[in-house]
Every structure is written in C-alpha cells, then in structure tokens.
C-alpha cells in the first residue's frame, strides 16, 4: 500500500496542466540577472502609479529583474543558545541601498538548495533572500553521519516528530536575530539589510513554519497552543499552506493570524485524504480578515509552486506557465507589503492575473 501511495503521489507531483498561461518568456532563474547597465536603488524606479494593472498581460515583472544578484551558497551560523549550526543560503542585489528581507523555509526533507527560481528572482527585484536548512533535511542528516537516511524517511519522520515542528520556527527567529551577523560576514551585504521590512515564506512544511511565525498556535507535547509569532515579520507567503490535524495545528490555530497573508494551492495539490485543496485554504479562511489573498491554480500540483519542471512529456509549457503565475503573484505581494508599492497592491486587487491566465488562476480576498 505504501509503495502504491508513493507511486500515486509521485505521479501527481510531476503531472502538470492548466490554462494557456503567459506568452513564452525567459524566467528569472538565471545566475545573474540580465540588466545593462545596472539600475540604481528603488528610489530611481518608476513610481507606483506609472503602470496600471491592465499593462500586465504577460504577468507581473516576470523578466529578469533590474539588479544583478550575488549568492552565498552556504553560510554557517552558530546558534549558541540551542547548541546547533544553521546553514543558510543567501541571494542579494549587488547595488547599494537598503533592501527588504525574505526568509524562505523549505519543505519536509528538503534543504536550502531548493526554490531558487523564486528566491533569486525576488533578489533580482531588490530583496535579500535567506534560506535556512532545517533539522529534518535529508541532505543535512546525511552530512551529519546518517548515511542511510532517505528522503521519504526524512519526510515521514518530520511529520511524526514534534521536536522537528518546534525547531523550524525557532530557526526562523534565530535567522532574524542573526541578521547583523549575516550582514557583517558577507561583505557585499554591509549596509543593505532593512530590518523594518521582513517577510517570511515557505513551501509545504515550510508553510507550516511560516504559519507558526505568523501566529498560528501549535500543540506540542506538554505545551498546547504554543505561540511562535515573531513581531518583526510584516507579511507571509504560504505555498501549499498547511491546514489542521498536522504539525500540531488545530481548527482554531489560525484565528489570530492578522499579518498580510498570501496562500497558493492548486487542483492537483492533494497527496492524501487530508491534504485537499480545500484543506490548504483553511489558514486563509480562518485568519483575521484584511490583506489576505488565496490563489487556486488549475493544474498546479504540490511542486508546481517551486519549480517549472515536470517529468511528463509535453508538460514543460504548462509547468512554466504555472510557475510564472506563482512568481507574478508572490513578487507583487512582497512589493505591496514590504515595499509599500501601490502599483503592486493594485495588481493584487485587480483581475489582471486571472485574465492573463485565461481563468487558470482564481484569487480570493478578504
């Protein structure tokens, strides 16, 4: 039965379908954003009202961003209070200026090496992105001596072990505590971090991590309704949000979430009897109203939000389209709530994405 369920899950993870999507384009997943000459900091960018949402027939800022981007592939931080090392990956703009911070949390069993089609793209538009590797990572566990650990074993253990649930939001809070350390250890980052504009995002179990940081209450053994909320965070993004009855979340865990929130799921984002598209919508429905967005993407599976790749023949174009919708909506969300960009907020409030996706994307707001 386990083998059958795994095969079915693998099929849905790699299967993609959906609307016609945006016209073919070069997504900003390349190592260096193609910009010549390099633009100046955001003060010289077009004003928020210069471009109305109707001009986004090809998506919101999907071309490579105006900033060239540098990467720190693996920075090791020492969390002395918890007696652990935390590995992080960092992308940042090369230009002078202060930039908002986005901390992005990987899914169960993953690592800091995921999702650079998103995080590098955001950096190209003027963000510093930081990706920690959590304790459930299969790669990290192998590097620490568990040579026989397999990815699916790491995923199963992450689902069952409350210690993993607790450590993840604590990792995010530690990264925020360590921002001055990160800045000082990366010469290219000195003077570039804006500590007043911080967003947190994640995929799958990383969405659980994000929800906890946003104020979702987590039931841990001996400690019900644990609150991991971090007041420094201004907005949160959940790709395949996590609903109740998993990771210590209950029906009322989300009632206190008041931060600007965006969640994304899809018609194929269902890996079992619990995690249906309706279940993924629970945090949006139960959180406090105001600046809340939920995207439902026809044909999107559990992995569509973090990679355009698909294993099925002929699925490349649709995979690229769905990934484009993710990049458009997420960057507009960050611009609206971390940069205060009225143009981006207007895009989110409009029907531009729904129209340009030919109905593949449906946006709920509250």
mmCIF file of C-alpha atoms in Angstrom:
data_model
loop_
_atom_site.group_PDB
_atom_site.id
_atom_site.type_symbol
_atom_site.label_atom_id
_atom_site.label_comp_id
_atom_site.label_asym_id
_atom_site.label_seq_id
_atom_site.Cartn_x
_atom_site.Cartn_y
_atom_site.Cartn_z
ATOM 1 C CA UNK A 1 0.000 0.000 0.000
ATOM 2 C CA UNK A 2 2.837 2.387 0.880
ATOM 3 C CA UNK A 3 4.518 1.707 -2.455
ATOM 4 C CA UNK A 4 1.251 2.311 -4.304
ATOM 5 C CA UNK A 5 0.574 5.570 -2.483
ATOM 6 C CA UNK A 6 4.140 6.697 -3.134
ATOM 7 C CA UNK A 7 3.755 5.986 -6.838
ATOM 8 C CA UNK A 8 0.463 7.874 -6.969
ATOM 9 C CA UNK A 9 1.999 10.796 -5.086
ATOM 10 C CA UNK A 10 4.982 10.859 -7.437
ATOM 11 C CA UNK A 11 2.627 10.937 -10.414
ATOM 12 C CA UNK A 12 0.687 13.908 -9.118
ATOM 13 C CA UNK A 13 3.840 15.725 -8.062
ATOM 14 C CA UNK A 14 5.189 15.600 -11.621
ATOM 15 C CA UNK A 15 1.912 15.974 -13.527
ATOM 16 C CA UNK A 16 1.024 19.479 -14.680
ATOM 17 C CA UNK A 17 -1.853 21.043 -16.548
ATOM 18 C CA UNK A 18 -3.629 24.362 -16.507
ATOM 19 C CA UNK A 19 -4.532 27.376 -18.595
ATOM 20 C CA UNK A 20 -2.652 28.563 -21.685
ATOM 21 C CA UNK A 21 -0.516 30.773 -19.465
ATOM 22 C CA UNK A 22 1.561 33.812 -20.317
ATOM 23 C CA UNK A 23 3.389 34.019 -23.659
ATOM 24 C CA UNK A 24 6.757 32.272 -23.701
ATOM 25 C CA UNK A 25 9.409 34.204 -21.797
ATOM 26 C CA UNK A 26 12.716 33.883 -20.038
ATOM 27 C CA UNK A 27 12.026 33.435 -16.336
ATOM 28 C CA UNK A 28 14.467 34.971 -13.890
ATOM 29 C CA UNK A 29 16.104 31.756 -12.701
ATOM 30 C CA UNK A 30 19.488 32.512 -14.272
ATOM 31 C CA UNK A 31 22.517 33.071 -12.032
ATOM 32 C CA UNK A 32 22.936 36.751 -12.937
ATOM 33 C CA UNK A 33 20.015 38.989 -13.827
ATOM 34 C CA UNK A 34 20.469 40.369 -17.322
ATOM 35 C CA UNK A 35 20.492 44.088 -16.728
ATOM 36 C CA UNK A 36 22.796 46.513 -18.507
ATOM 37 C CA UNK A 37 23.546 48.988 -17.240
ATOM 38 C CA UNK A 38 22.752 48.084 -13.635
ATOM 39 C CA UNK A 39 19.944 50.259 -12.312
ATOM 40 C CA UNK A 40 20.172 52.351 -9.181
ATOM 41 C CA UNK A 41 18.323 51.581 -5.924
ATOM 42 C CA UNK A 42 14.499 51.615 -5.837
ATOM 43 C CA UNK A 43 14.277 55.408 -5.464
ATOM 44 C CA UNK A 44 15.050 55.739 -9.174
ATOM 45 C CA UNK A 45 12.472 53.128 -10.228
ATOM 46 C CA UNK A 46 9.168 54.110 -11.869
ATOM 47 C CA UNK A 47 6.607 55.417 -9.424
ATOM 48 C CA UNK A 48 3.800 53.158 -8.243
ATOM 49 C CA UNK A 49 1.168 54.780 -10.424
ATOM 50 C CA UNK A 50 3.117 54.746 -13.700
ATOM 51 C CA UNK A 51 1.960 51.319 -14.876
ATOM 52 C CA UNK A 52 -1.670 50.249 -14.446
ATOM 53 C CA UNK A 53 -2.502 46.561 -13.850
ATOM 54 C CA UNK A 54 -4.013 46.304 -17.354
ATOM 55 C CA UNK A 55 -0.471 46.501 -18.747
ATOM 56 C CA UNK A 56 0.434 43.150 -17.151
ATOM 57 C CA UNK A 57 -0.892 40.851 -19.855
ATOM 58 C CA UNK A 58 2.409 38.967 -19.640
ATOM 59 C CA UNK A 59 2.477 38.799 -15.845
ATOM 60 C CA UNK A 60 3.869 40.978 -13.080
ATOM 61 C CA UNK A 61 7.626 41.542 -13.507
ATOM 62 C CA UNK A 62 8.483 38.108 -14.858
ATOM 63 C CA UNK A 63 11.519 39.124 -16.868
ATOM 64 C CA UNK A 64 14.904 39.029 -15.091
ATOM 65 C CA UNK A 65 14.990 41.815 -12.541
ATOM 66 C CA UNK A 66 16.936 45.074 -12.830
ATOM 67 C CA UNK A 67 19.511 44.122 -10.191
ATOM 68 C CA UNK A 68 22.485 41.849 -10.671
ATOM 69 C CA UNK A 69 22.485 39.219 -7.937
ATOM 70 C CA UNK A 70 25.215 37.641 -5.816
ATOM 71 C CA UNK A 71 24.905 34.341 -3.959
ATOM 72 C CA UNK A 72 26.381 32.953 -0.771
ATOM 73 C CA UNK A 73 25.781 29.238 -1.343
ATOM 74 C CA UNK A 74 26.370 28.103 2.246
ATOM 75 C CA UNK A 75 26.850 30.341 5.262
ATOM 76 C CA UNK A 76 27.110 28.522 8.609
ATOM 77 C CA UNK A 77 25.657 30.302 11.637
ATOM 78 C CA UNK A 78 26.280 29.291 15.251
ATOM 79 C CA UNK A 79 23.123 29.239 17.373
ATOM 80 C CA UNK A 80 24.822 29.013 20.769
ATOM 81 C CA UNK A 81 21.565 29.033 22.739
ATOM 82 C CA UNK A 82 20.387 25.835 21.068
ATOM 83 C CA UNK A 83 23.819 24.332 20.542
ATOM 84 C CA UNK A 84 23.438 23.925 16.784
ATOM 85 C CA UNK A 85 24.802 25.130 13.499
ATOM 86 C CA UNK A 86 22.358 26.535 10.982
ATOM 87 C CA UNK A 87 23.246 26.510 7.298
ATOM 88 C CA UNK A 88 21.737 29.263 5.160
ATOM 89 C CA UNK A 89 21.826 30.271 1.510
ATOM 90 C CA UNK A 90 21.688 33.980 0.642
ATOM 91 C CA UNK A 91 20.899 35.950 -2.508
ATOM 92 C CA UNK A 92 21.266 39.712 -2.541
ATOM 93 C CA UNK A 93 21.402 42.635 -5.024
ATOM 94 C CA UNK A 94 24.851 43.951 -5.843
ATOM 95 C CA UNK A 95 23.726 47.590 -5.927
ATOM 96 C CA UNK A 96 23.999 49.915 -2.936
ATOM 97 C CA UNK A 97 20.810 50.576 -0.991
ATOM 98 C CA UNK A 98 18.672 49.029 1.739
ATOM 99 C CA UNK A 99 16.535 46.042 0.788
ATOM 100 C CA UNK A 100 13.687 44.115 2.431
ATOM 101 C CA UNK A 101 14.458 40.642 3.789
ATOM 102 C CA UNK A 102 12.633 37.442 2.803
ATOM 103 C CA UNK A 103 13.364 34.276 4.804
ATOM 104 C CA UNK A 104 12.147 31.211 2.903
ATOM 105 C CA UNK A 105 11.561 27.802 4.532
ATOM 106 C CA UNK A 106 11.876 24.564 2.530
ATOM 107 C CA UNK A 107 9.514 21.583 2.626
ATOM 108 C CA UNK A 108 9.946 18.460 4.756
ATOM 109 C CA UNK A 109 13.194 16.643 3.986
ATOM 110 C CA UNK A 110 14.418 19.438 1.702
ATOM 111 C CA UNK A 111 17.214 21.949 2.128
ATOM 112 C CA UNK A 112 18.416 25.473 1.430
ATOM 113 C CA UNK A 113 19.148 24.389 -2.144
ATOM 114 C CA UNK A 114 15.508 24.405 -3.205
ATOM 115 C CA UNK A 115 13.426 27.090 -4.790
ATOM 116 C CA UNK A 116 15.996 29.432 -6.322
ATOM 117 C CA UNK A 117 13.690 30.077 -9.265
ATOM 118 C CA UNK A 118 11.736 32.105 -6.724
ATOM 119 C CA UNK A 119 14.339 33.408 -4.306
ATOM 120 C CA UNK A 120 16.845 34.508 -6.950
ATOM 121 C CA UNK A 121 14.028 36.136 -8.927
ATOM 122 C CA UNK A 122 12.938 38.131 -5.873
ATOM 123 C CA UNK A 123 16.549 39.200 -5.250
ATOM 124 C CA UNK A 124 16.723 40.481 -8.813
ATOM 125 C CA UNK A 125 13.893 42.859 -7.954
ATOM 126 C CA UNK A 126 15.527 44.242 -4.830
ATOM 127 C CA UNK A 127 15.275 41.742 -1.964
ATOM 128 C CA UNK A 128 17.745 39.920 0.254
ATOM 129 C CA UNK A 129 16.595 36.298 0.442
ATOM 130 C CA UNK A 130 17.779 33.876 3.120
ATOM 131 C CA UNK A 131 17.068 30.136 3.016
ATOM 132 C CA UNK A 132 17.846 28.069 6.130
ATOM 133 C CA UNK A 133 18.248 24.296 6.175
ATOM 134 C CA UNK A 134 16.092 22.781 8.934
ATOM 135 C CA UNK A 135 16.834 19.720 11.077
ATOM 136 C CA UNK A 136 14.531 17.445 9.044
ATOM 137 C CA UNK A 137 16.650 17.901 5.906
ATOM 138 C CA UNK A 138 17.736 14.561 4.430
ATOM 139 C CA UNK A 139 20.887 16.155 2.993
ATOM 140 C CA UNK A 140 21.853 17.665 6.337
ATOM 141 C CA UNK A 141 21.210 14.438 8.184
ATOM 142 C CA UNK A 142 23.450 12.568 5.748
ATOM 143 C CA UNK A 143 26.146 15.218 6.166
ATOM 144 C CA UNK A 144 25.894 14.714 9.930
ATOM 145 C CA UNK A 145 26.594 10.993 9.637
ATOM 146 C CA UNK A 146 23.224 9.327 8.909
ATOM 147 C CA UNK A 147 24.499 7.864 5.650
ATOM 148 C CA UNK A 148 21.474 5.650 5.028
ATOM 149 C CA UNK A 149 18.764 8.255 5.559
ATOM 150 C CA UNK A 150 16.438 8.534 2.563
ATOM 151 C CA UNK A 151 14.320 11.498 1.550
ATOM 152 C CA UNK A 152 10.933 9.831 2.125
ATOM 153 C CA UNK A 153 12.103 8.523 5.512
ATOM 154 C CA UNK A 154 13.086 12.078 6.467
ATOM 155 C CA UNK A 155 9.650 13.313 5.362
ATOM 156 C CA UNK A 156 7.796 10.668 7.397
ATOM 157 C CA UNK A 157 9.843 11.441 10.497
ATOM 158 C CA UNK A 158 9.252 15.188 10.073
ATOM 159 C CA UNK A 159 5.512 14.522 10.112
ATOM 160 C CA UNK A 160 5.711 12.479 13.307
ATOM 161 C CA UNK A 161 8.328 14.208 15.469
ATOM 162 C CA UNK A 162 7.166 17.283 17.433
ATOM 163 C CA UNK A 163 10.808 18.248 18.004
ATOM 164 C CA UNK A 164 11.022 18.969 14.272
ATOM 165 C CA UNK A 165 7.848 21.087 14.444
ATOM 166 C CA UNK A 166 9.319 23.138 17.259
ATOM 167 C CA UNK A 167 12.772 23.633 15.764
ATOM 168 C CA UNK A 168 11.599 25.113 12.464
ATOM 169 C CA UNK A 169 10.009 28.399 13.625
ATOM 170 C CA UNK A 170 12.842 28.748 16.140
ATOM 171 C CA UNK A 171 15.239 28.569 13.163
ATOM 172 C CA UNK A 172 13.422 31.498 11.529
ATOM 173 C CA UNK A 173 13.522 33.589 14.692
ATOM 174 C CA UNK A 174 17.225 32.828 15.060
ATOM 175 C CA UNK A 175 17.897 33.938 11.460
ATOM 176 C CA UNK A 176 16.195 37.258 12.232
ATOM 177 C CA UNK A 177 18.240 37.587 15.421
ATOM 178 C CA UNK A 178 21.383 36.880 13.374
ATOM 179 C CA UNK A 179 20.781 39.469 10.630
ATOM 180 C CA UNK A 180 23.593 41.723 11.945
ATOM 181 C CA UNK A 181 25.931 38.705 11.970
ATOM 182 C CA UNK A 182 24.941 37.725 8.417
ATOM 183 C CA UNK A 183 25.489 41.296 7.230
ATOM 184 C CA UNK A 184 28.926 41.521 8.822
ATOM 185 C CA UNK A 185 30.068 38.142 7.474
ATOM 186 C CA UNK A 186 29.049 38.895 3.884
ATOM 187 C CA UNK A 187 30.955 41.998 2.726
ATOM 188 C CA UNK A 188 28.538 42.598 -0.156
ATOM 189 C CA UNK A 189 25.638 42.834 2.300
ATOM 190 C CA UNK A 190 27.031 45.529 4.562
ATOM 191 C CA UNK A 191 24.505 48.343 4.882
ATOM 192 C CA UNK A 192 21.913 46.624 2.674
ATOM 193 C CA UNK A 193 19.569 44.971 5.183
ATOM 194 C CA UNK A 194 16.345 46.761 6.084
ATOM 195 C CA UNK A 195 15.311 45.259 9.453
ATOM 196 C CA UNK A 196 11.936 47.008 9.274
ATOM 197 C CA UNK A 197 10.799 45.192 6.142
ATOM 198 C CA UNK A 198 10.850 41.439 6.776
ATOM 199 C CA UNK A 199 8.776 38.752 5.083
ATOM 200 C CA UNK A 200 8.696 35.001 5.679
ATOM 201 C CA UNK A 201 7.599 32.402 3.152
ATOM 202 C CA UNK A 202 7.688 28.666 2.735
ATOM 203 C CA UNK A 203 6.549 25.614 0.819
ATOM 204 C CA UNK A 204 4.644 22.650 2.299
ATOM 205 C CA UNK A 205 6.148 22.063 5.766
ATOM 206 C CA UNK A 206 7.800 25.412 5.162
ATOM 207 C CA UNK A 207 4.286 26.846 5.002
ATOM 208 C CA UNK A 208 3.612 25.335 8.433
ATOM 209 C CA UNK A 209 6.797 27.086 9.604
ATOM 210 C CA UNK A 210 5.557 30.347 8.112
ATOM 211 C CA UNK A 211 2.106 29.995 9.668
ATOM 212 C CA UNK A 212 3.686 29.430 13.081
ATOM 213 C CA UNK A 213 5.844 32.554 12.695
ATOM 214 C CA UNK A 214 2.693 34.467 11.692
ATOM 215 C CA UNK A 215 0.975 33.461 14.938
ATOM 216 C CA UNK A 216 -0.692 30.107 14.282
ATOM 217 C CA UNK A 217 -0.862 28.224 17.594
ATOM 218 C CA UNK A 218 0.885 24.837 17.680
ATOM 219 C CA UNK A 219 0.027 21.993 20.069
ATOM 220 C CA UNK A 220 3.233 20.398 21.321
ATOM 221 C CA UNK A 221 3.531 17.610 23.924
ATOM 222 C CA UNK A 222 3.174 19.247 27.322
ATOM 223 C CA UNK A 223 2.776 22.656 25.726
ATOM 224 C CA UNK A 224 -0.599 23.182 23.986
ATOM 225 C CA UNK A 225 -1.224 26.298 21.902
ATOM 226 C CA UNK A 226 2.476 27.232 21.662
ATOM 227 C CA UNK A 227 2.877 30.651 20.080
ATOM 228 C CA UNK A 228 5.952 31.203 17.872
ATOM 229 C CA UNK A 229 4.832 34.582 16.478
ATOM 230 C CA UNK A 230 7.644 36.991 15.636
ATOM 231 C CA UNK A 231 6.577 40.664 15.645
ATOM 232 C CA UNK A 232 9.398 41.639 13.271
ATOM 233 C CA UNK A 233 7.652 39.878 10.375
ATOM 234 C CA UNK A 234 5.437 42.120 8.245
ATOM 235 C CA UNK A 235 3.980 39.683 5.671
ATOM 236 C CA UNK A 236 3.856 35.926 4.996
ATOM 237 C CA UNK A 237 3.620 33.725 1.889
ATOM 238 C CA UNK A 238 2.474 30.078 2.062
ATOM 239 C CA UNK A 239 2.922 27.821 -0.974
ATOM 240 C CA UNK A 240 0.710 24.783 -0.381
ATOM 241 C CA UNK A 241 -0.493 26.046 3.028
ATOM 242 C CA UNK A 242 -0.878 23.581 5.877
ATOM 243 C CA UNK A 243 -4.293 23.038 7.465
ATOM 244 C CA UNK A 244 -5.406 21.461 10.756
ATOM 245 C CA UNK A 245 -4.601 17.976 12.143
ATOM 246 C CA UNK A 246 -0.941 18.091 11.109
ATOM 247 C CA UNK A 247 2.214 19.513 12.747
ATOM 248 C CA UNK A 248 0.232 20.275 15.903
ATOM 249 C CA UNK A 249 -2.213 22.579 14.116
ATOM 250 C CA UNK A 250 -5.887 22.572 15.119
ATOM 251 C CA UNK A 251 -9.078 24.013 13.659
ATOM 252 C CA UNK A 252 -8.547 27.243 15.582
ATOM 253 C CA UNK A 253 -4.773 27.547 15.250
ATOM 254 C CA UNK A 254 -5.120 30.248 12.602
ATOM 255 C CA UNK A 255 -7.658 32.500 14.315
ATOM 256 C CA UNK A 256 -5.080 35.064 15.468
ATOM 257 C CA UNK A 257 -3.147 35.479 12.224
ATOM 258 C CA UNK A 258 -3.534 39.134 11.285
ATOM 259 C CA UNK A 259 -0.473 39.804 9.090
ATOM 260 C CA UNK A 260 -0.821 40.303 5.328
ATOM 261 C CA UNK A 261 -1.011 36.736 4.031
ATOM 262 C CA UNK A 262 -0.933 35.025 0.652
ATOM 263 C CA UNK A 263 -1.558 31.308 0.179
ATOM 264 C CA UNK A 264 -1.406 29.258 -3.032
ATOM 265 C CA UNK A 265 -2.746 25.822 -3.853
ATOM 266 C CA UNK A 266 -3.970 24.027 -6.961
ATOM 267 C CA UNK A 267 -6.369 21.438 -8.298
ATOM 268 C CA UNK A 268 -3.697 18.702 -8.063
ATOM 269 C CA UNK A 269 -2.228 19.805 -4.732
ATOM 270 C CA UNK A 270 -3.540 16.754 -2.918
ATOM 271 C CA UNK A 271 -1.226 13.997 -1.691
ATOM 272 C CA UNK A 272 -3.658 12.150 0.556
ATOM 273 C CA UNK A 273 -7.136 12.073 2.074
ATOM 274 C CA UNK A 274 -6.428 15.043 4.351
ATOM 275 C CA UNK A 275 -4.410 17.471 2.227
ATOM 276 C CA UNK A 276 -7.077 18.501 -0.273
ATOM 277 C CA UNK A 277 -7.178 21.925 -1.961
ATOM 278 C CA UNK A 278 -9.960 22.899 0.490
ATOM 279 C CA UNK A 279 -7.730 21.914 3.435
ATOM 280 C CA UNK A 280 -4.931 24.099 2.073
ATOM 281 C CA UNK A 281 -7.336 27.050 2.095
ATOM 282 C CA UNK A 282 -8.058 26.790 5.840
ATOM 283 C CA UNK A 283 -5.456 29.339 7.033
ATOM 284 C CA UNK A 284 -6.882 31.933 4.636
ATOM 285 C CA UNK A 285 -10.457 31.287 5.728
ATOM 286 C CA UNK A 286 -9.802 31.247 9.479
ATOM 287 C CA UNK A 287 -7.286 34.087 9.798
ATOM 288 C CA UNK A 288 -8.269 37.656 10.619
ATOM 289 C CA UNK A 289 -9.749 39.496 7.602
ATOM 290 C CA UNK A 290 -7.743 42.216 5.890
ATOM 291 C CA UNK A 291 -4.898 41.921 3.350
ATOM 292 C CA UNK A 292 -5.486 38.196 2.854
ATOM 293 C CA UNK A 293 -5.133 36.510 -0.550
ATOM 294 C CA UNK A 294 -5.628 32.921 -1.654
ATOM 295 C CA UNK A 295 -4.742 31.662 -5.133
ATOM 296 C CA UNK A 296 -6.212 28.497 -6.615
ATOM 297 C CA UNK A 297 -4.354 27.462 -9.775
ATOM 298 C CA UNK A 298 -5.950 24.913 -12.086
ATOM 299 C CA UNK A 299 -3.498 22.117 -12.827
ATOM 300 C CA UNK A 300 -0.996 23.051 -10.119
ATOM 301 C CA UNK A 301 0.375 20.139 -8.102
ATOM 302 C CA UNK A 302 2.318 20.137 -4.861
ATOM 303 C CA UNK A 303 5.629 21.004 -6.533
ATOM 304 C CA UNK A 304 4.377 23.419 -9.208
ATOM 305 C CA UNK A 305 4.917 26.447 -6.962
ATOM 306 C CA UNK A 306 8.675 25.932 -6.529
ATOM 307 C CA UNK A 307 9.776 24.568 -9.909
ATOM 308 C CA UNK A 308 8.567 24.711 -13.523
ATOM 309 C CA UNK A 309 9.990 21.248 -14.187
ATOM 310 C CA UNK A 310 7.734 18.306 -14.915
ATOM 311 C CA UNK A 311 8.558 14.703 -15.769
ATOM 312 C CA UNK A 312 5.712 14.286 -18.241
ATOM 313 C CA UNK A 313 6.301 14.798 -21.985
ATOM 314 C CA UNK A 314 4.689 17.939 -23.325
ATOM 315 C CA UNK A 315 4.165 19.439 -19.893
ATOM 316 C CA UNK A 316 7.007 21.965 -19.978
ATOM 317 C CA UNK A 317 4.948 24.883 -21.291
ATOM 318 C CA UNK A 318 2.198 24.416 -18.710
ATOM 319 C CA UNK A 319 4.731 23.949 -15.946
ATOM 320 C CA UNK A 320 6.397 27.210 -16.931
ATOM 321 C CA UNK A 321 3.018 28.965 -17.029
ATOM 322 C CA UNK A 322 2.019 27.838 -13.524
ATOM 323 C CA UNK A 323 5.418 28.783 -12.160
ATOM 324 C CA UNK A 324 5.002 32.161 -13.847
ATOM 325 C CA UNK A 325 1.701 32.715 -12.056
ATOM 326 C CA UNK A 326 3.453 31.904 -8.765
ATOM 327 C CA UNK A 327 6.289 34.320 -9.446
ATOM 328 C CA UNK A 328 3.919 37.093 -10.556
ATOM 329 C CA UNK A 329 1.639 36.869 -7.528
ATOM 330 C CA UNK A 330 4.400 36.365 -4.949
ATOM 331 C CA UNK A 331 6.561 39.254 -6.156
ATOM 332 C CA UNK A 332 3.533 41.566 -6.322
ATOM 333 C CA UNK A 333 2.652 40.523 -2.770
ATOM 334 C CA UNK A 334 6.145 41.263 -1.456
ATOM 335 C CA UNK A 335 6.261 44.581 -3.321
ATOM 336 C CA UNK A 336 2.885 45.601 -1.918
ATOM 337 C CA UNK A 337 3.553 44.716 1.724
ATOM 338 C CA UNK A 338 7.327 45.015 2.158
ATOM 339 C CA UNK A 339 7.935 47.991 -0.147
ATOM 340 C CA UNK A 340 4.563 49.716 0.107
ATOM 341 C CA UNK A 341 4.230 49.709 -3.695
ATOM 342 C CA UNK A 342 0.740 50.931 -4.626
ATOM 343 C CA UNK A 343 1.158 49.605 -8.179
ATOM 344 C CA UNK A 344 1.728 46.084 -6.823
ATOM 345 C CA UNK A 345 -1.241 46.276 -4.471
ATOM 346 C CA UNK A 346 -3.416 47.489 -7.325
ATOM 347 C CA UNK A 347 -2.305 44.447 -9.322
ATOM 348 C CA UNK A 348 -3.291 42.116 -6.479
ATOM 349 C CA UNK A 349 -6.680 43.808 -6.131
ATOM 350 C CA UNK A 350 -7.353 43.667 -9.873
ATOM 351 C CA UNK A 351 -8.379 40.807 -12.148
ATOM 352 C CA UNK A 352 -5.171 41.104 -14.198
ATOM 353 C CA UNK A 353 -3.703 37.741 -13.188
ATOM 354 C CA UNK A 354 -6.991 35.905 -13.583
ATOM 355 C CA UNK A 355 -7.480 37.371 -17.062
ATOM 356 C CA UNK A 356 -3.919 36.815 -18.251
ATOM 357 C CA UNK A 357 -4.061 33.187 -17.081
ATOM 358 C CA UNK A 358 -7.309 32.708 -19.031
ATOM 359 C CA UNK A 359 -9.079 31.613 -15.877
ATOM 360 C CA UNK A 360 -6.448 29.136 -14.681
ATOM 361 C CA UNK A 361 -5.897 31.326 -11.608
ATOM 362 C CA UNK A 362 -8.712 32.253 -9.228
ATOM 363 C CA UNK A 363 -7.981 34.740 -6.441
ATOM 364 C CA UNK A 364 -9.971 35.009 -3.208
ATOM 365 C CA UNK A 365 -9.548 38.065 -0.996
ATOM 366 C CA UNK A 366 -10.711 39.010 2.470
#
